[in-house]
Short mmCIF file of N, CA and C in Angstrom, two decimals:
data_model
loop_
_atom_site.label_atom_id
_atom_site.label_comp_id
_atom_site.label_asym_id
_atom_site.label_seq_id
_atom_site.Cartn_x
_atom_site.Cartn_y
_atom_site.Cartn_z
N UNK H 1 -28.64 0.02 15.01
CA UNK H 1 -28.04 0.73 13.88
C UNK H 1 -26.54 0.86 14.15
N UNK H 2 -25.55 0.54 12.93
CA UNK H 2 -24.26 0.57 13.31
C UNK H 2 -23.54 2.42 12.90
N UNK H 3 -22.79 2.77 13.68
CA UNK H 3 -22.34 3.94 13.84
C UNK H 3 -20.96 3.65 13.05
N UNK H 4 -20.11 2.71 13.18
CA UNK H 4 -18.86 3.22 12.56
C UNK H 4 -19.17 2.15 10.65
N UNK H 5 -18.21 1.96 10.09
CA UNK H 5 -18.32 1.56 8.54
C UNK H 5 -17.52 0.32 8.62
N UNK H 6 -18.28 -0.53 8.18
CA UNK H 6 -16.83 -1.97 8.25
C UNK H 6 -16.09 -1.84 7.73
N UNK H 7 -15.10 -1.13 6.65
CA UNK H 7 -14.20 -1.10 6.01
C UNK H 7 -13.76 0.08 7.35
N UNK H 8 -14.05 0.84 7.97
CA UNK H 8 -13.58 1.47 9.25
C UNK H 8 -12.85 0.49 10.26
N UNK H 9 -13.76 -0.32 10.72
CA UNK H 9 -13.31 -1.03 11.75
C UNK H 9 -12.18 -2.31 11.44
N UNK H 10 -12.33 -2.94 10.05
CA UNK H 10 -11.26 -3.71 9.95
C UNK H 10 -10.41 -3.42 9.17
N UNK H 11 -10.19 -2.54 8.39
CA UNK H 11 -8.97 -2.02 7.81
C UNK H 11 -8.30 -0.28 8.36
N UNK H 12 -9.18 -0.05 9.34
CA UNK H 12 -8.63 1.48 9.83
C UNK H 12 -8.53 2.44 9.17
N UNK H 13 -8.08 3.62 9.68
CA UNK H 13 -8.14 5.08 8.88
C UNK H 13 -6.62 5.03 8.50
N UNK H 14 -5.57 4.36 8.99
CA UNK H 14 -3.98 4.97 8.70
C UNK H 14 -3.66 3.19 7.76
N UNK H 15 -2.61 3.61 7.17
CA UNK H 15 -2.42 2.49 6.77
C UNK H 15 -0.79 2.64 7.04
N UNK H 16 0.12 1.23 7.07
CA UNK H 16 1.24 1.61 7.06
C UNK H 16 2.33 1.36 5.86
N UNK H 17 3.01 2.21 5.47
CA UNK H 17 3.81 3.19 4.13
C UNK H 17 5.05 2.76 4.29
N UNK H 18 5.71 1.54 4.04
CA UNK H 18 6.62 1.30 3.55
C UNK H 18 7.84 1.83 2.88
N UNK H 19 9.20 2.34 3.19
CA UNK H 19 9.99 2.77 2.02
C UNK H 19 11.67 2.22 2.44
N UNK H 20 11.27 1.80 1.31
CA UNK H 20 13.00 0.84 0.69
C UNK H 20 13.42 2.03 -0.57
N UNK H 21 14.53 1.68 -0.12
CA UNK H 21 16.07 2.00 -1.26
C UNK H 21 16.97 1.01 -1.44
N UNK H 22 17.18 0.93 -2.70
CA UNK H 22 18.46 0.58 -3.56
C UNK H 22 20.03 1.69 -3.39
N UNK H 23 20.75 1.58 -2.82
CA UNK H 23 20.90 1.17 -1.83
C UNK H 23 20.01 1.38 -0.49
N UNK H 24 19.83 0.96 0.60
CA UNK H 24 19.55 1.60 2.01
C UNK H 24 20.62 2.23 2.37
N UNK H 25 19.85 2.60 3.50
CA UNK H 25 19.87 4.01 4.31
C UNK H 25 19.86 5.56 3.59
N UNK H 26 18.91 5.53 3.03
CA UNK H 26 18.72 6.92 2.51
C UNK H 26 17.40 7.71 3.50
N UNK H 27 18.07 8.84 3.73
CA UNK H 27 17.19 9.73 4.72
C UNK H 27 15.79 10.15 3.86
N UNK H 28 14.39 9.72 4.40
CA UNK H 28 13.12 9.76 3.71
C UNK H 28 12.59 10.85 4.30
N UNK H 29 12.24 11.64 4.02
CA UNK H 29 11.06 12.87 4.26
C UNK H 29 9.67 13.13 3.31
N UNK H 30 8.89 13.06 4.24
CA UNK H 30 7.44 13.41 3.31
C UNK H 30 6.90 14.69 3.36
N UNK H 31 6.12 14.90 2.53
CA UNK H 31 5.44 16.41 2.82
C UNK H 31 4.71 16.61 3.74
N UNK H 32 4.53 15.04 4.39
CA UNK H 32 3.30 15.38 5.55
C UNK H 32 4.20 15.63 7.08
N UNK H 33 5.57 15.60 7.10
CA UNK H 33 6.48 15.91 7.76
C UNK H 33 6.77 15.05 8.61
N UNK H 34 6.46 13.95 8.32
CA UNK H 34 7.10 12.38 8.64
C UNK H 34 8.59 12.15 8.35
N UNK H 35 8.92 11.04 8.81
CA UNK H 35 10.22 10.95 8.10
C UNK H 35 10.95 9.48 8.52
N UNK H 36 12.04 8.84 8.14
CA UNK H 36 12.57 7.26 8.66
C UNK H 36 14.02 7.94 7.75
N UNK H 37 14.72 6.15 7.98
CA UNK H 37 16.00 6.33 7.32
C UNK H 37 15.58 4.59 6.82
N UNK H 38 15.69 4.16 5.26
CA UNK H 38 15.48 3.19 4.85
C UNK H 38 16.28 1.72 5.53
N UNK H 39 16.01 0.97 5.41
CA UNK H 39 14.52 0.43 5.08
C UNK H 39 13.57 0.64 6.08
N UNK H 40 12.52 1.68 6.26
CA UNK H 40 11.52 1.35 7.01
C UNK H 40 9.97 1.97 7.25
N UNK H 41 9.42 2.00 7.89
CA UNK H 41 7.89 2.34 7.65
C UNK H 41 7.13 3.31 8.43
N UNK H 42 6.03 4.13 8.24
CA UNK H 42 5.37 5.07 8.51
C UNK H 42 3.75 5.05 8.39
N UNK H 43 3.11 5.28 9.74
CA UNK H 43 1.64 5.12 9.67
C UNK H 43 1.02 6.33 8.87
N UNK H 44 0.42 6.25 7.76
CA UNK H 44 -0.18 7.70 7.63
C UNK H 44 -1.16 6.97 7.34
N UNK H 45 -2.09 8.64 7.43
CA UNK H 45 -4.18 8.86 7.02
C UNK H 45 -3.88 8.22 5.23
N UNK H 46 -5.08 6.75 5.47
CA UNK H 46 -5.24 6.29 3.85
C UNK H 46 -5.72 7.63 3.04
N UNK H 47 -6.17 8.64 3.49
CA UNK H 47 -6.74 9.47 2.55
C UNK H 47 -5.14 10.52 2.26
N UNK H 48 -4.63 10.18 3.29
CA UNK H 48 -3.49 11.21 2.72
C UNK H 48 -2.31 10.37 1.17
N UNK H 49 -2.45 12.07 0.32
CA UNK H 49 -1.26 10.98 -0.98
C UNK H 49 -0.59 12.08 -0.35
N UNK H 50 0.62 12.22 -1.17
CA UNK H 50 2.07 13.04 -0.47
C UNK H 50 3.14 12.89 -1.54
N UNK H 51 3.80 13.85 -1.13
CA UNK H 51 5.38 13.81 -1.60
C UNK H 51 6.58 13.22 -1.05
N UNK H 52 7.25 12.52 -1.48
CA UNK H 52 8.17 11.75 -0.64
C UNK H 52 9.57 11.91 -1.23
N UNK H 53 10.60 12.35 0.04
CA UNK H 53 11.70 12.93 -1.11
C UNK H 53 12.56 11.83 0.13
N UNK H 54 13.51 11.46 -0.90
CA UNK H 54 14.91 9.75 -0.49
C UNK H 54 15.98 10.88 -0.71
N UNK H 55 16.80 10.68 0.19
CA UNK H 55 18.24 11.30 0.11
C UNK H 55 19.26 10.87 0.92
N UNK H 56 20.16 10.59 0.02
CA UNK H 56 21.35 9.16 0.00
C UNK H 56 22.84 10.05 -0.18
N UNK H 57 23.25 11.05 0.67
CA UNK H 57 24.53 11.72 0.24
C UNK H 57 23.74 13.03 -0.77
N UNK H 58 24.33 13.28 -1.44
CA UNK H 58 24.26 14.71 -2.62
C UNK H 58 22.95 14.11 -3.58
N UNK H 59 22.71 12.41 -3.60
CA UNK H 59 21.48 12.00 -4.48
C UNK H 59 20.59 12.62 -3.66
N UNK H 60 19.37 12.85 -5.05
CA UNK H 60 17.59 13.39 -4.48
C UNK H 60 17.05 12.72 -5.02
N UNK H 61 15.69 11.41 -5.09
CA UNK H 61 15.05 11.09 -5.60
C UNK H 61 13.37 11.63 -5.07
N UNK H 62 12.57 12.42 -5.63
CA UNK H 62 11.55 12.32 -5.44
C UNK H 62 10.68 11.83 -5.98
N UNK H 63 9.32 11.58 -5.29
CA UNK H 63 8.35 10.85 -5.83
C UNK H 63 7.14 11.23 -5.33
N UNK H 64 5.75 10.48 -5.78
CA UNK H 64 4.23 10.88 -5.56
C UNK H 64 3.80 9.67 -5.35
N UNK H 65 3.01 9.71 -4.04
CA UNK H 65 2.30 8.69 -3.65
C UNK H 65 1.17 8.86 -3.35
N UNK H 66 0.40 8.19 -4.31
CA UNK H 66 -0.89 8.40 -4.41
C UNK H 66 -2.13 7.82 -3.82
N UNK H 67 -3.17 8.16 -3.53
CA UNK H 67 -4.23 6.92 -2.70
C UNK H 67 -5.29 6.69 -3.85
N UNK H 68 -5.58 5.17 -4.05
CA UNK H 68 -6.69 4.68 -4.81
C UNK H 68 -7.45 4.06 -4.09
N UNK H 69 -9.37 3.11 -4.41
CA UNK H 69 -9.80 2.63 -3.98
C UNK H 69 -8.94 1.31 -4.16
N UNK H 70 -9.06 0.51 -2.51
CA UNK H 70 -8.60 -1.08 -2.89
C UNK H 70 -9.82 -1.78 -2.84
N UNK H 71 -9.47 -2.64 -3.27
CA UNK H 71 -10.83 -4.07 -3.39
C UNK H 71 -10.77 -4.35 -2.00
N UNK H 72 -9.94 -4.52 -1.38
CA UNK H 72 -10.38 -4.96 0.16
C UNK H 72 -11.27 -4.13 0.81
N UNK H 73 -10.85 -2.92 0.38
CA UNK H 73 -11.79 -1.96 1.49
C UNK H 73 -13.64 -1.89 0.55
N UNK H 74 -13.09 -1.71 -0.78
CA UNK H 74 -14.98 -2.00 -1.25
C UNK H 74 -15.53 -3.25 -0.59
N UNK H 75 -14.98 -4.41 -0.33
CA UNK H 75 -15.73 -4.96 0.01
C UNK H 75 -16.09 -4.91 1.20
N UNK H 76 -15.31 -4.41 2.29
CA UNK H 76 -15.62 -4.44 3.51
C UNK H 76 -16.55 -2.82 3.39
N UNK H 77 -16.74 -2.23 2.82
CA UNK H 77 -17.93 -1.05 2.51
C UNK H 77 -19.65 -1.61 2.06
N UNK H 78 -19.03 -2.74 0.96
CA UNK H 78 -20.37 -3.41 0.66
C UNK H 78 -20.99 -4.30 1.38
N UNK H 79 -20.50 -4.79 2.68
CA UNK H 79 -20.67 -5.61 3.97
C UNK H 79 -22.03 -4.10 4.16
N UNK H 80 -21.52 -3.20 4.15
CA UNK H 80 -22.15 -1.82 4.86
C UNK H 80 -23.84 -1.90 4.18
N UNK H 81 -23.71 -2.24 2.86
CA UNK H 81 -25.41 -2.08 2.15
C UNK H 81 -25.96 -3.44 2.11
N UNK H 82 -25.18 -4.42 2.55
CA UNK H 82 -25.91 -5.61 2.96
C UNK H 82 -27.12 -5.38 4.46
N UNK H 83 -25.87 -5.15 5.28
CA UNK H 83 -26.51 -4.82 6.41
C UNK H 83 -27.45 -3.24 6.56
N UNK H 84 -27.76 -3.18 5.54
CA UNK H 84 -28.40 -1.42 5.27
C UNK H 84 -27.73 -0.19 6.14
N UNK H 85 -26.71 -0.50 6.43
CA UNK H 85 -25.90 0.76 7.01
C UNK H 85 -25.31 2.07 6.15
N UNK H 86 -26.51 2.33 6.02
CA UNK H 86 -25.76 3.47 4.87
C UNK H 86 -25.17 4.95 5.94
N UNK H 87 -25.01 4.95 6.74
CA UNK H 87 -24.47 5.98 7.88
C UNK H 87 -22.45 4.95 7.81
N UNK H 88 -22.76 3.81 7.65
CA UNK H 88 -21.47 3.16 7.34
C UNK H 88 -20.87 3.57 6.20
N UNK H 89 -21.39 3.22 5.29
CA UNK H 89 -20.82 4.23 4.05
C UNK H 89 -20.19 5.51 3.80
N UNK H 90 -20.58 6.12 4.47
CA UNK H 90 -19.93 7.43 4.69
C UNK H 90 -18.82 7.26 5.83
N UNK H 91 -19.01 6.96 6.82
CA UNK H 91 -18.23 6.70 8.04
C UNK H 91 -16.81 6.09 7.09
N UNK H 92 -16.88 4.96 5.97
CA UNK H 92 -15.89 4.46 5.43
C UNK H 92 -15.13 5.53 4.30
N UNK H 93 -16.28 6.39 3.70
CA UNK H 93 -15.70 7.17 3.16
C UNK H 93 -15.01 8.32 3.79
N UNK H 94 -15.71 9.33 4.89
CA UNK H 94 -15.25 10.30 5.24
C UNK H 94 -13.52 9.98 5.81
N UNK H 95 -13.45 8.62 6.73
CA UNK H 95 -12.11 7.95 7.32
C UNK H 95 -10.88 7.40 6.25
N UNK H 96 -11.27 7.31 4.92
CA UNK H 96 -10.52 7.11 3.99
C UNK H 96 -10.43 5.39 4.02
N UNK H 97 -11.11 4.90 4.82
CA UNK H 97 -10.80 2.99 4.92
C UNK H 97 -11.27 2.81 4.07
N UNK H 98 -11.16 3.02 2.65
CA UNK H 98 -11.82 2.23 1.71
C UNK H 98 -10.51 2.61 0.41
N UNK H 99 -9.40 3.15 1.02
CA UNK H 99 -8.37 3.73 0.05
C UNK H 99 -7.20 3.38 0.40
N UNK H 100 -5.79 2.88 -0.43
CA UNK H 100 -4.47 2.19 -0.28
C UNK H 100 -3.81 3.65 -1.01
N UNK H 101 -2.42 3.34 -0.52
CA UNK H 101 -2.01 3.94 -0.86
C UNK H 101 -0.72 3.44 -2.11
N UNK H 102 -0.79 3.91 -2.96
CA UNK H 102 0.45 3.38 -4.01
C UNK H 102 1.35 4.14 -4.52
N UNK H 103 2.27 3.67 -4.83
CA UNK H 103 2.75 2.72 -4.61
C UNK H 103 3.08 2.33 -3.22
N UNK H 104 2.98 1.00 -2.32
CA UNK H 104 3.27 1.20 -1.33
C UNK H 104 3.75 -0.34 -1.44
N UNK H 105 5.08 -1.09 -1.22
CA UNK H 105 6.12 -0.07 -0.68
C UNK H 105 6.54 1.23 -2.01
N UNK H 106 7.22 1.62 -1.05
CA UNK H 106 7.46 2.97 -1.93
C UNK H 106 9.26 2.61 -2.44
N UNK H 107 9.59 2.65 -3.09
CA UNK H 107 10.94 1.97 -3.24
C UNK H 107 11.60 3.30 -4.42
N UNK H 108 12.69 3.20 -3.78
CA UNK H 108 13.91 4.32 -4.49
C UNK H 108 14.93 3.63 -5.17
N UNK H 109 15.54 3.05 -6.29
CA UNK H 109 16.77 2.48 -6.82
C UNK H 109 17.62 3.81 -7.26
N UNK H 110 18.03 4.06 -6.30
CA UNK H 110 19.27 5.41 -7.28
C UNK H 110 20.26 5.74 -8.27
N UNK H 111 20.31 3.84 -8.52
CA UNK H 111 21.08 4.00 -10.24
C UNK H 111 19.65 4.78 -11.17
N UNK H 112 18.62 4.75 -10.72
CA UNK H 112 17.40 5.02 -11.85
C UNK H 112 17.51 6.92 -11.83
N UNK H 113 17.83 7.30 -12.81
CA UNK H 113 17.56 8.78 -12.94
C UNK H 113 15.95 9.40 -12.65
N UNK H 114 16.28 10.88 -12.08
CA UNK H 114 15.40 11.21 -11.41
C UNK H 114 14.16 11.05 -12.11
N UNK H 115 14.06 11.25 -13.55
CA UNK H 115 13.48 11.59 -14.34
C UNK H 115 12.73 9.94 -14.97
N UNK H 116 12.85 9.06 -14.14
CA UNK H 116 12.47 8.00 -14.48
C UNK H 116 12.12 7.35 -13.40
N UNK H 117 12.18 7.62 -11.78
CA UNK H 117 12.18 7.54 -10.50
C UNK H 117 10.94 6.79 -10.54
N UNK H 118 9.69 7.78 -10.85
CA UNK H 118 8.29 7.45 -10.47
C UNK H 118 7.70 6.24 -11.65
N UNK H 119 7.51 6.05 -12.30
CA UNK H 119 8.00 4.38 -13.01
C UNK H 119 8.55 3.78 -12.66
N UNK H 120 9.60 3.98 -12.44
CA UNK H 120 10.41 2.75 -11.75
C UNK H 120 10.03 2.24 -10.27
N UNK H 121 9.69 3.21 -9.86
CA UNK H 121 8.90 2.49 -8.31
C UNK H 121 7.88 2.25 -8.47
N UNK H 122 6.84 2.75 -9.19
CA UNK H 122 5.21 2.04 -9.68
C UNK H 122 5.36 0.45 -10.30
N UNK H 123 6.86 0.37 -11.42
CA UNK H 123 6.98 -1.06 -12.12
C UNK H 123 7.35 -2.10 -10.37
N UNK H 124 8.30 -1.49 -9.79
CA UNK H 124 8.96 -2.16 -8.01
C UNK H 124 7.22 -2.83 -7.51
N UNK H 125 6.25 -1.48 -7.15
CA UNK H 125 5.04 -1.68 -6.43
C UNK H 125 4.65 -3.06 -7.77
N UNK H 126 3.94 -2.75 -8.84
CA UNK H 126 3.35 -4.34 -9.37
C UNK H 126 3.79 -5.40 -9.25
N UNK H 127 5.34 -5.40 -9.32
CA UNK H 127 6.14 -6.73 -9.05
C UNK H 127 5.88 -7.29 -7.93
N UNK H 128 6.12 -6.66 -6.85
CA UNK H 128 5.45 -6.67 -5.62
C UNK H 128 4.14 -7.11 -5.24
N UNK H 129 3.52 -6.84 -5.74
CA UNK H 129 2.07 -7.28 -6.13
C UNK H 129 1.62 -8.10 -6.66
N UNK H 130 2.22 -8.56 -7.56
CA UNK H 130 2.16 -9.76 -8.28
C UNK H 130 2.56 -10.85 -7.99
N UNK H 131 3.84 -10.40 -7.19
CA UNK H 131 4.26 -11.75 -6.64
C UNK H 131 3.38 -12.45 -5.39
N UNK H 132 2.96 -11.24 -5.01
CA UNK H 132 2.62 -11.56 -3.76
C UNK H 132 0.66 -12.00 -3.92
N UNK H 133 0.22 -12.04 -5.23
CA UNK H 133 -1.17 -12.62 -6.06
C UNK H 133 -0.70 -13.75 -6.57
N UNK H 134 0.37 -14.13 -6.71
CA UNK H 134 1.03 -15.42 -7.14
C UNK H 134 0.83 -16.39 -5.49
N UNK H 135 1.55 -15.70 -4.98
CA UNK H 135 1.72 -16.59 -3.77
C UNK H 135 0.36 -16.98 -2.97
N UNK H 136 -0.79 -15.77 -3.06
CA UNK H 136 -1.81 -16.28 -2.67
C UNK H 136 -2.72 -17.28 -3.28
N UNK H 137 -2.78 -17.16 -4.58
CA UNK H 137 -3.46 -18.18 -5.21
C UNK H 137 -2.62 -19.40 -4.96
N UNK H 138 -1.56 -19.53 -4.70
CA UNK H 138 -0.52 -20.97 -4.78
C UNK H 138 -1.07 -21.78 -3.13
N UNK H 139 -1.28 -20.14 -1.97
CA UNK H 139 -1.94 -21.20 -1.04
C UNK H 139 -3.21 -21.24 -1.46
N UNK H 140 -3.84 -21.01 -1.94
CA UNK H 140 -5.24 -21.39 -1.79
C UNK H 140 -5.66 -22.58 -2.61
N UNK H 141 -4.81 -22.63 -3.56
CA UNK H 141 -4.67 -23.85 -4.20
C UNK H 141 -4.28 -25.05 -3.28
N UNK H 142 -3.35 -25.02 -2.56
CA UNK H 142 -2.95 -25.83 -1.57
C UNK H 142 -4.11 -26.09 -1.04
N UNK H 143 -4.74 -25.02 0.07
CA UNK H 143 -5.83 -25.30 0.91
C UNK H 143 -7.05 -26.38 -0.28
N UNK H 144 -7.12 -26.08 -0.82
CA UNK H 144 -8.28 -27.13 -2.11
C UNK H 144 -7.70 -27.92 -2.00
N UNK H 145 -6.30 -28.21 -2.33
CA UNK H 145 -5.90 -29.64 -2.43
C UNK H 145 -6.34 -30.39 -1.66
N UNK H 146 -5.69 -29.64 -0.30
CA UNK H 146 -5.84 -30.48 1.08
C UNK H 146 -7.16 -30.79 1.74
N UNK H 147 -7.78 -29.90 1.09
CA UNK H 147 -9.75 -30.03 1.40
C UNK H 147 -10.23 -31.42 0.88
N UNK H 148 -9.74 -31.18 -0.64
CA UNK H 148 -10.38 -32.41 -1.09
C UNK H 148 -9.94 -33.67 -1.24
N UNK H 149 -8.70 -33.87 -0.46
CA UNK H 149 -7.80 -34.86 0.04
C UNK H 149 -8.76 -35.57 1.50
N UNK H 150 -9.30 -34.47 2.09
CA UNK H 150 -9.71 -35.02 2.94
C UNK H 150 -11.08 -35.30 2.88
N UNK H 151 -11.24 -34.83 2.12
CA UNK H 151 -12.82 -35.73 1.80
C UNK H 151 -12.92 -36.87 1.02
N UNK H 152 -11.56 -37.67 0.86
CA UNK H 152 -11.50 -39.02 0.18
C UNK H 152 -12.02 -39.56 0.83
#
């Protein structure tokens, strides 16, 4: 019988939290009492969301970062009821490995008024995301190519 949750063991309980500014070097503080100077990154609990306040001179940008389920971690949970580990299931839930945090990166542009901050880094996170679902399908397309190149 397995004791820990596969979405435990290969994606972990902390994930790491990204934060860029437009400009850099803006001093980052979170509510969880972390902190960097941009561009750079921070391990926190996937179950933790937070407040994250950027400060660049007399600018304040704050923001909310939130945790959702990711598809990576359901699936490495549903590995869990294949193998009937339902003690895994929980193990993935109670550890938060089955949750991302977003926007992540967390990105500050300080021409963007405060009042428009948290959009504007959620639109930063999809771009981000997208590009980076672009680029994976482009290799995997590759890898097919080259598969069935070699099975001429």
């Amino acid at each position: 019988m397995t004791t820990t949750g596969c979405a435990t063991v290969t994606r972990g309980s902390t994930e790491e939290v990204t934060f860029t500014s437009k400009p850099s070097g803006a001093v980052v503080t979170t509510g969880l009492g972390s902190g960097c100077t941009t561009p750079c990154a921070i391990r926190i609990s996937r179950k933790e969301a937070f407040w994250v306040t950027f400060k660049r001179g007399r600018d304040v940008r704050k923001l909310h970062v939130t945790v959702k389920s990711s598809s990576d971690g359901t699936a490495a949970t549903a590995g869990n009821f294949i193998a009937g580990g339902l003690i895994g299931v929980a193990v993935d839930a109670d550890s938060g490995a089955t949750l991302d945090h977003v926007p992540n990166p967390v990105h500050v542009d300080f021409s963007v008024p405060q009042a428009d901050i948290q959009q504007s880094a959620d639109a930063y996170y999809h771009a981000i995301r997208k590009a980076e679902e672009a680029k994976f399908a482009k290799e995997r397309a590759a890898e097919k190519a080259a598969k069935e190149k070699q099975m001429q």
